Amino acid sequence: MTEADGSRDSGGDGTTVGTTADTTAGTADDTTGDTTTGATDDTFVDGVTTRREVLAALGGAAVLSSTTETTTTSVTEGPVHLRVYPGALPTTGWARYGWQGVSSGWPPPYEDALDAIRDAFDQVTAYAVDQGRLQDIEVIVERGGQVDLSLASGSSPRDAVAPTQQGVLDAFAEVLDERGAVTGRCSHLLCWWGPVHYAVGYGGTRRPNHHVDAVEGEDAQVVANLGATETWDSRDVTKNVAIHEAFHTFLTGNVVETVIDSRCEHDLGSAVRVDEDTLEVSPMATAYAGPDEVGGGTQFHGTTCHDHDSFYRHDGYDGVENWRYTTTVSEATLEAVTTYIEHYLLEEG
């Protein structure tokens, strides 16, 4: 798998543009300039701290990276292409992690989410190659530039306090378009920091382009609310939610039903009892494996489709006291993502 990992290439990857407000949120960028510092395409701004950033930090608003981190630009192409963008954190968020990653805009949970996504796609390719499929396919998982939707011209106080999932994703899509980041074949995942953003939930995809081939020339956009998982759950849940949301953009109901007796993507997951009182949950089942109540596995339960009887595997949760979250992807998920790539992203599919 190709990892365009924070290399400071040319192609200034903007740090602070956006649309839906949230002083704890971020926006993604890819290949265009930093509208805050005035950088343009093919410009890298290194080590510049603006007056606005200082004032934002002192005021407790989102702390933005003092460097513009670039990755492989939007000319990067491949059949499987995913770009992960760090959203901005409030000062309380950075303080929580001892200011680790503040110079790059990548706090520890975002870094771990990116690594987990890369590993998940490595599992997909290993599975496919073992079956003689997806031979010589390049999977590109790379970093995008920092995103701060609170700076958008269309933002409002209401957006800042109670953003909606679709509102965040629409704003994210606008930013990507402004930055020239849309390739027509890419999934764009925004790491969001919204611990109390109930309407954003743990995350979700943008409609109608909820998977990468859904709408020609538009890519797919997805948000993962890692502020919620970090605050209410655990780092293991953070990793699984990141994988979960990334995979949603490489799945459809039509593909799912070729693998299991269901069209629901969450049912591809597994919940395996590893001992009498411990259930181990895979990424696609995360937030859907437990009872539909607060604290049923994850602190909050998912609100869309799921049926434990239709899961690839679900051993039941009666008597379960310990919930373990594994980044090991279920075989059904591996098969479904492989099939999606074959049918939607390869010319011969």
Coordinates of C-alpha atoms in Angstrom, one line a residue:
M1 CA 0.0 0.0 0.0
T2 CA 1.3 3.5 -0.9
E3 CA 1.5 5.7 2.1
A4 CA 1.8 9.4 1.2
D5 CA 2.4 10.1 4.8
G6 CA 2.9 13.7 5.7
S7 CA 5.8 14.1 3.4
R8 CA 6.3 17.8 2.8
D9 CA 6.0 17.8 -0.9
S10 CA 5.2 20.7 -3.1
G11 CA 1.5 21.4 -3.5
G12 CA 0.6 23.5 -0.4
D13 CA -2.1 21.6 1.4
G14 CA -4.3 24.2 3.0
T15 CA -4.8 24.3 6.7
T16 CA -7.8 26.5 7.5
V17 CA -10.7 26.8 5.2
G18 CA -14.2 25.6 5.8
T19 CA -17.9 25.9 6.0
T20 CA -19.9 24.4 8.8
A21 CA -19.0 26.0 12.1
D22 CA -17.6 24.3 15.2
T23 CA -14.8 25.7 17.3
T24 CA -13.7 22.1 17.7
A25 CA -14.0 21.0 14.1
G26 CA -11.7 20.7 11.1
T27 CA -11.7 20.6 7.4
A28 CA -9.7 18.8 4.8
D29 CA -7.5 20.0 2.1
D30 CA -5.5 18.5 -0.6
T31 CA -3.6 20.3 -3.2
T32 CA -4.5 23.9 -3.1
G33 CA -3.2 26.8 -1.2
D34 CA -3.6 27.9 2.4
T35 CA -6.2 30.7 2.4
T36 CA -5.0 31.9 5.8
T37 CA -1.4 32.5 5.0
G38 CA -2.0 33.3 1.3
A39 CA -0.2 30.2 0.0
T40 CA -1.2 29.1 -3.5
D41 CA -0.9 25.9 -5.4
D42 CA 2.5 24.3 -5.3
T43 CA 3.6 26.3 -2.3
F44 CA 4.6 24.9 1.0
V45 CA 4.4 27.2 4.0
D46 CA 6.6 25.9 6.8
G47 CA 6.7 27.1 10.4
V48 CA 4.4 30.0 10.0
T49 CA 2.2 30.9 13.0
T50 CA -0.4 33.5 12.3
R51 CA -1.8 36.2 14.6
R52 CA -5.2 34.6 14.2
E53 CA -3.8 31.2 15.4
V54 CA -2.3 32.8 18.5
L55 CA -5.6 34.6 19.3
A56 CA -7.6 31.5 18.8
A57 CA -5.4 29.5 21.1
L58 CA -5.6 32.2 23.8
G59 CA -9.3 32.4 23.4
G60 CA -9.9 28.7 23.8
A61 CA -11.0 28.2 20.2
A62 CA -9.6 25.7 17.8
V63 CA -5.9 25.5 17.8
L64 CA -4.7 25.2 14.2
S65 CA -1.4 23.8 13.1
S66 CA 1.5 26.2 12.7
T67 CA 2.7 24.3 9.7
T68 CA 1.0 23.4 6.5
E69 CA 1.5 19.7 6.0
T70 CA 1.2 18.4 2.5
T71 CA 0.9 15.0 1.0
T72 CA 0.8 13.6 -2.4
T73 CA -1.4 16.0 -4.3
S74 CA -4.6 15.4 -6.1
V75 CA -2.8 14.2 -9.2
T76 CA -2.2 11.0 -7.1
E77 CA -4.5 8.4 -8.5
G78 CA -5.2 4.7 -8.0
P79 CA -8.1 2.3 -8.1
V80 CA -8.3 2.5 -4.3
H81 CA -7.6 6.0 -3.0
L82 CA -8.4 7.4 0.4
R83 CA -7.3 10.6 2.0
V84 CA -7.6 11.4 5.8
Y85 CA -7.9 15.0 7.0
P86 CA -7.3 16.2 10.5
G87 CA -10.0 18.5 11.9
A88 CA -9.0 21.3 14.3
L89 CA -9.0 20.7 18.1
P90 CA -9.9 23.1 20.9
T91 CA -7.2 24.0 23.3
T92 CA -8.7 21.5 25.8
G93 CA -8.3 18.8 23.2
W94 CA -4.6 19.5 22.7
A95 CA -4.0 19.8 26.4
R96 CA -5.6 16.4 26.9
Y97 CA -2.8 14.9 24.8
G98 CA 0.0 17.0 26.2
W99 CA 0.1 19.1 23.0
Q100 CA 1.5 16.1 21.1
G101 CA 1.2 16.7 17.3
V102 CA 0.2 20.4 17.6
S103 CA 3.0 21.4 15.2
S104 CA 1.6 19.1 12.5
G105 CA -2.1 19.3 13.3
W106 CA -2.2 15.5 14.0
P107 CA -3.0 14.6 17.6
P108 CA -2.5 11.0 18.8
P109 CA -6.1 9.8 18.1
Y110 CA -6.0 11.1 14.5
E111 CA -2.6 9.4 14.0
D112 CA -3.9 6.2 15.4
A113 CA -7.0 6.4 13.3
L114 CA -4.9 6.9 10.1
D115 CA -2.7 3.9 11.0
A116 CA -5.7 1.7 11.7
I117 CA -7.3 2.6 8.3
R118 CA -4.0 1.7 6.6
D119 CA -3.8 -1.6 8.4
A120 CA -7.4 -2.4 7.5
F121 CA -6.8 -1.9 3.8
D122 CA -3.6 -3.9 4.1
Q123 CA -5.8 -6.7 5.4
V124 CA -8.1 -6.3 2.4
T125 CA -5.2 -6.6 -0.1
A126 CA -3.7 -9.5 1.8
Y127 CA -7.0 -11.3 1.7
A128 CA -7.5 -10.6 -2.0
V129 CA -4.0 -11.6 -3.0
D130 CA -4.3 -14.9 -1.1
Q131 CA -7.3 -15.6 -3.4
G132 CA -5.5 -14.5 -6.6
R133 CA -7.6 -11.3 -6.8
L134 CA -6.7 -7.6 -7.0
Q135 CA -3.3 -8.5 -8.4
D136 CA -0.9 -5.5 -8.5
I137 CA -3.6 -3.1 -7.3
E138 CA -2.2 0.0 -5.6
V139 CA -4.0 1.1 -2.5
I140 CA -3.3 4.7 -1.6
V141 CA -4.0 6.0 1.9
E142 CA -2.6 9.4 2.5
R143 CA -2.8 12.5 4.7
G144 CA -4.8 15.5 3.7
G145 CA -4.3 19.0 5.0
Q146 CA -6.0 20.4 8.1
V147 CA -9.6 21.5 7.9
D148 CA -11.4 24.1 10.1
L149 CA -15.0 24.4 9.2
S150 CA -15.5 27.2 11.8
L151 CA -13.8 29.7 9.5
A152 CA -16.3 29.2 6.7
S153 CA -18.2 32.1 5.4
G154 CA -21.5 30.2 5.7
S155 CA -20.9 29.2 9.3
S156 CA -23.3 30.4 12.1
P157 CA -23.5 30.3 15.9
R158 CA -26.0 27.5 15.6
D159 CA -23.7 25.5 13.4
A160 CA -20.9 25.9 16.0
V161 CA -23.1 24.7 18.8
A162 CA -25.1 22.0 17.1
P163 CA -23.8 21.0 13.7
T164 CA -25.6 18.3 11.8
Q165 CA -23.9 15.4 10.1
Q166 CA -25.1 16.4 6.6
G167 CA -24.2 20.0 7.3
V168 CA -20.6 19.1 8.2
L169 CA -20.3 16.8 5.2
D170 CA -21.7 19.4 2.8
A171 CA -19.3 22.0 4.1
F172 CA -16.5 19.5 3.9
A173 CA -17.4 18.8 0.2
E174 CA -17.3 22.5 -0.5
V175 CA -13.9 22.8 0.9
L176 CA -12.6 19.9 -1.1
D177 CA -14.0 21.5 -4.2
E178 CA -12.4 24.8 -3.4
R179 CA -9.1 23.2 -2.9
G180 CA -9.2 21.2 -6.1
A181 CA -9.0 18.0 -4.2
V182 CA -11.7 16.1 -6.0
T183 CA -10.2 13.4 -8.3
G184 CA -13.4 11.5 -9.1
R185 CA -12.0 8.3 -7.6
C186 CA -11.2 9.2 -4.0
S187 CA -12.7 8.8 -0.5
H188 CA -12.2 11.8 1.8
L189 CA -12.4 11.1 5.5
L190 CA -12.6 14.0 8.0
C191 CA -11.5 13.4 11.6
W192 CA -13.9 15.5 13.6
W193 CA -13.7 16.6 17.2
G194 CA -17.2 16.9 18.5
P195 CA -17.7 15.2 21.8
V196 CA -21.2 16.7 22.3
H197 CA -22.3 16.9 18.7
Y198 CA -25.2 14.4 19.0
A199 CA -26.5 15.1 15.5
V200 CA -23.1 14.2 14.0
G201 CA -23.1 10.9 16.0
Y202 CA -20.0 8.7 15.6
G203 CA -19.9 9.6 12.0
G204 CA -21.4 8.9 8.6
T205 CA -21.2 9.3 4.8
R206 CA -22.6 12.1 2.7
R207 CA -25.6 11.6 0.5
P208 CA -25.9 10.9 -2.4
N209 CA -22.2 10.2 -3.0
H210 CA -21.9 7.8 -0.1
H211 CA -19.5 5.5 -1.8
V212 CA -16.7 6.5 -4.2
D213 CA -18.4 5.5 -7.4
A214 CA -21.9 6.7 -6.5
V215 CA -21.8 10.0 -8.3
E216 CA -19.5 10.4 -11.2
G217 CA -16.8 12.9 -10.7
E218 CA -17.7 13.8 -7.1
D219 CA -15.7 11.4 -4.9
A220 CA -17.1 10.3 -1.5
Q221 CA -17.0 12.3 1.8
V222 CA -17.3 10.8 5.2
V223 CA -16.8 12.0 8.8
A224 CA -15.6 10.1 11.8
N225 CA -16.4 11.9 15.1
L226 CA -13.2 10.9 17.0
G227 CA -13.9 13.5 19.7
A228 CA -17.0 11.4 20.7
T229 CA -15.1 8.1 20.7
E230 CA -12.2 9.6 22.7
T231 CA -14.4 11.3 25.2
W232 CA -17.1 8.6 25.8
D233 CA -15.4 5.4 24.8
S234 CA -11.8 4.4 24.2
R235 CA -8.9 4.5 21.7
D236 CA -9.8 1.1 20.5
V237 CA -13.3 2.4 19.6
T238 CA -11.7 5.4 17.9
K239 CA -9.7 3.1 15.7
N240 CA -12.7 0.9 14.8
V241 CA -14.9 3.9 14.1
A242 CA -12.3 5.3 11.7
I243 CA -12.1 2.0 9.9
H244 CA -15.9 1.6 9.9
E245 CA -16.5 4.9 8.3
A246 CA -13.7 4.5 5.8
F247 CA -15.1 1.1 4.7
H248 CA -18.6 2.6 4.2
T249 CA -17.3 4.5 1.2
F250 CA -16.2 1.2 -0.4
L251 CA -19.4 -0.7 0.1
T252 CA -23.0 -0.9 -1.2
G253 CA -26.1 -2.9 -0.3
N254 CA -25.8 -4.8 -3.6
V255 CA -22.3 -5.9 -2.8
V256 CA -23.2 -6.8 0.8
E257 CA -26.0 -9.2 -0.2
T258 CA -23.6 -11.1 -2.4
V259 CA -21.7 -12.0 0.8
I260 CA -24.3 -12.3 3.6
D261 CA -28.1 -12.6 3.8
S262 CA -28.6 -8.8 4.3
R263 CA -28.1 -5.5 2.5
C264 CA -26.9 -3.8 5.6
E265 CA -23.2 -2.9 5.7
H266 CA -23.1 -3.2 9.5
D267 CA -24.1 -6.8 9.3
L268 CA -20.8 -7.6 7.7
G269 CA -19.2 -7.2 11.2
S270 CA -18.7 -9.8 13.9
A271 CA -19.1 -10.0 17.6
V272 CA -17.3 -13.0 18.9
R273 CA -17.4 -14.3 22.5
V274 CA -13.8 -14.9 23.4
D275 CA -14.7 -16.0 26.9
E276 CA -17.7 -16.3 29.1
D277 CA -18.1 -12.6 29.7
T278 CA -16.1 -10.9 26.9
L279 CA -17.3 -10.0 23.4
E280 CA -14.8 -9.0 20.8
V281 CA -16.2 -6.6 18.2
S282 CA -14.9 -6.0 14.7
P283 CA -14.9 -2.6 13.0
M284 CA -18.2 -2.8 10.9
A285 CA -20.0 -4.1 14.0
T286 CA -18.8 -1.3 16.2
A287 CA -21.6 0.7 17.8
Y288 CA -24.1 -2.0 16.5
A289 CA -23.1 -5.2 18.4
G290 CA -24.7 -4.4 21.7
P291 CA -28.2 -3.7 23.1
D292 CA -29.8 -0.5 21.8
E293 CA -29.2 1.5 25.0
V294 CA -26.7 3.9 26.5
G295 CA -23.6 2.0 27.5
G296 CA -24.5 -1.1 25.4
G297 CA -21.0 -1.8 24.3
T298 CA -20.1 1.7 23.0
Q299 CA -21.5 4.5 25.0
F300 CA -24.0 5.2 22.3
H301 CA -25.7 2.9 19.9
G302 CA -25.8 3.3 16.1
T303 CA -29.1 4.6 14.7
T304 CA -29.2 3.0 11.3
C305 CA -29.6 -0.6 10.0
H306 CA -28.5 -3.7 11.9
D307 CA -29.8 -7.1 12.7
H308 CA -27.8 -9.3 15.0
D309 CA -29.4 -12.4 13.4
S310 CA -28.0 -11.3 10.1
F311 CA -24.5 -10.5 11.3
Y312 CA -21.6 -12.4 9.7
R313 CA -21.2 -13.7 13.2
H314 CA -22.8 -12.6 16.5
D315 CA -22.5 -14.8 19.6
G316 CA -25.0 -12.8 21.6
Y317 CA -24.4 -10.4 24.5
D318 CA -26.2 -12.1 27.4
G319 CA -23.9 -12.1 30.4
V320 CA -21.3 -10.0 28.6
E321 CA -19.5 -7.6 31.0
N322 CA -16.4 -6.8 28.9
W323 CA -16.5 -5.3 25.4
R324 CA -13.3 -5.6 23.4
Y325 CA -12.8 -3.8 20.1
T326 CA -10.4 -5.3 17.5
T327 CA -9.1 -3.8 14.3
T328 CA -9.1 -7.3 12.8
V329 CA -11.6 -7.1 10.0
S330 CA -14.2 -9.8 9.6
E331 CA -13.9 -12.2 6.6
A332 CA -17.2 -11.0 5.3
T333 CA -16.1 -7.4 5.3
L334 CA -12.8 -8.3 3.5
E335 CA -14.8 -10.2 0.9
A336 CA -17.3 -7.3 0.5
V337 CA -14.7 -4.6 0.1
T338 CA -12.7 -6.8 -2.3
T339 CA -15.9 -7.4 -4.4
Y340 CA -16.7 -3.6 -4.4
I341 CA -13.2 -2.8 -5.7
E342 CA -13.6 -5.4 -8.4
H343 CA -17.1 -4.4 -9.5
Y344 CA -16.9 -0.6 -9.2
L345 CA -13.3 0.5 -9.4
L346 CA -11.6 -1.8 -11.9
E347 CA -12.1 -1.3 -15.6
E348 CA -12.6 -5.0 -16.0
G349 CA -15.1 -5.2 -13.1

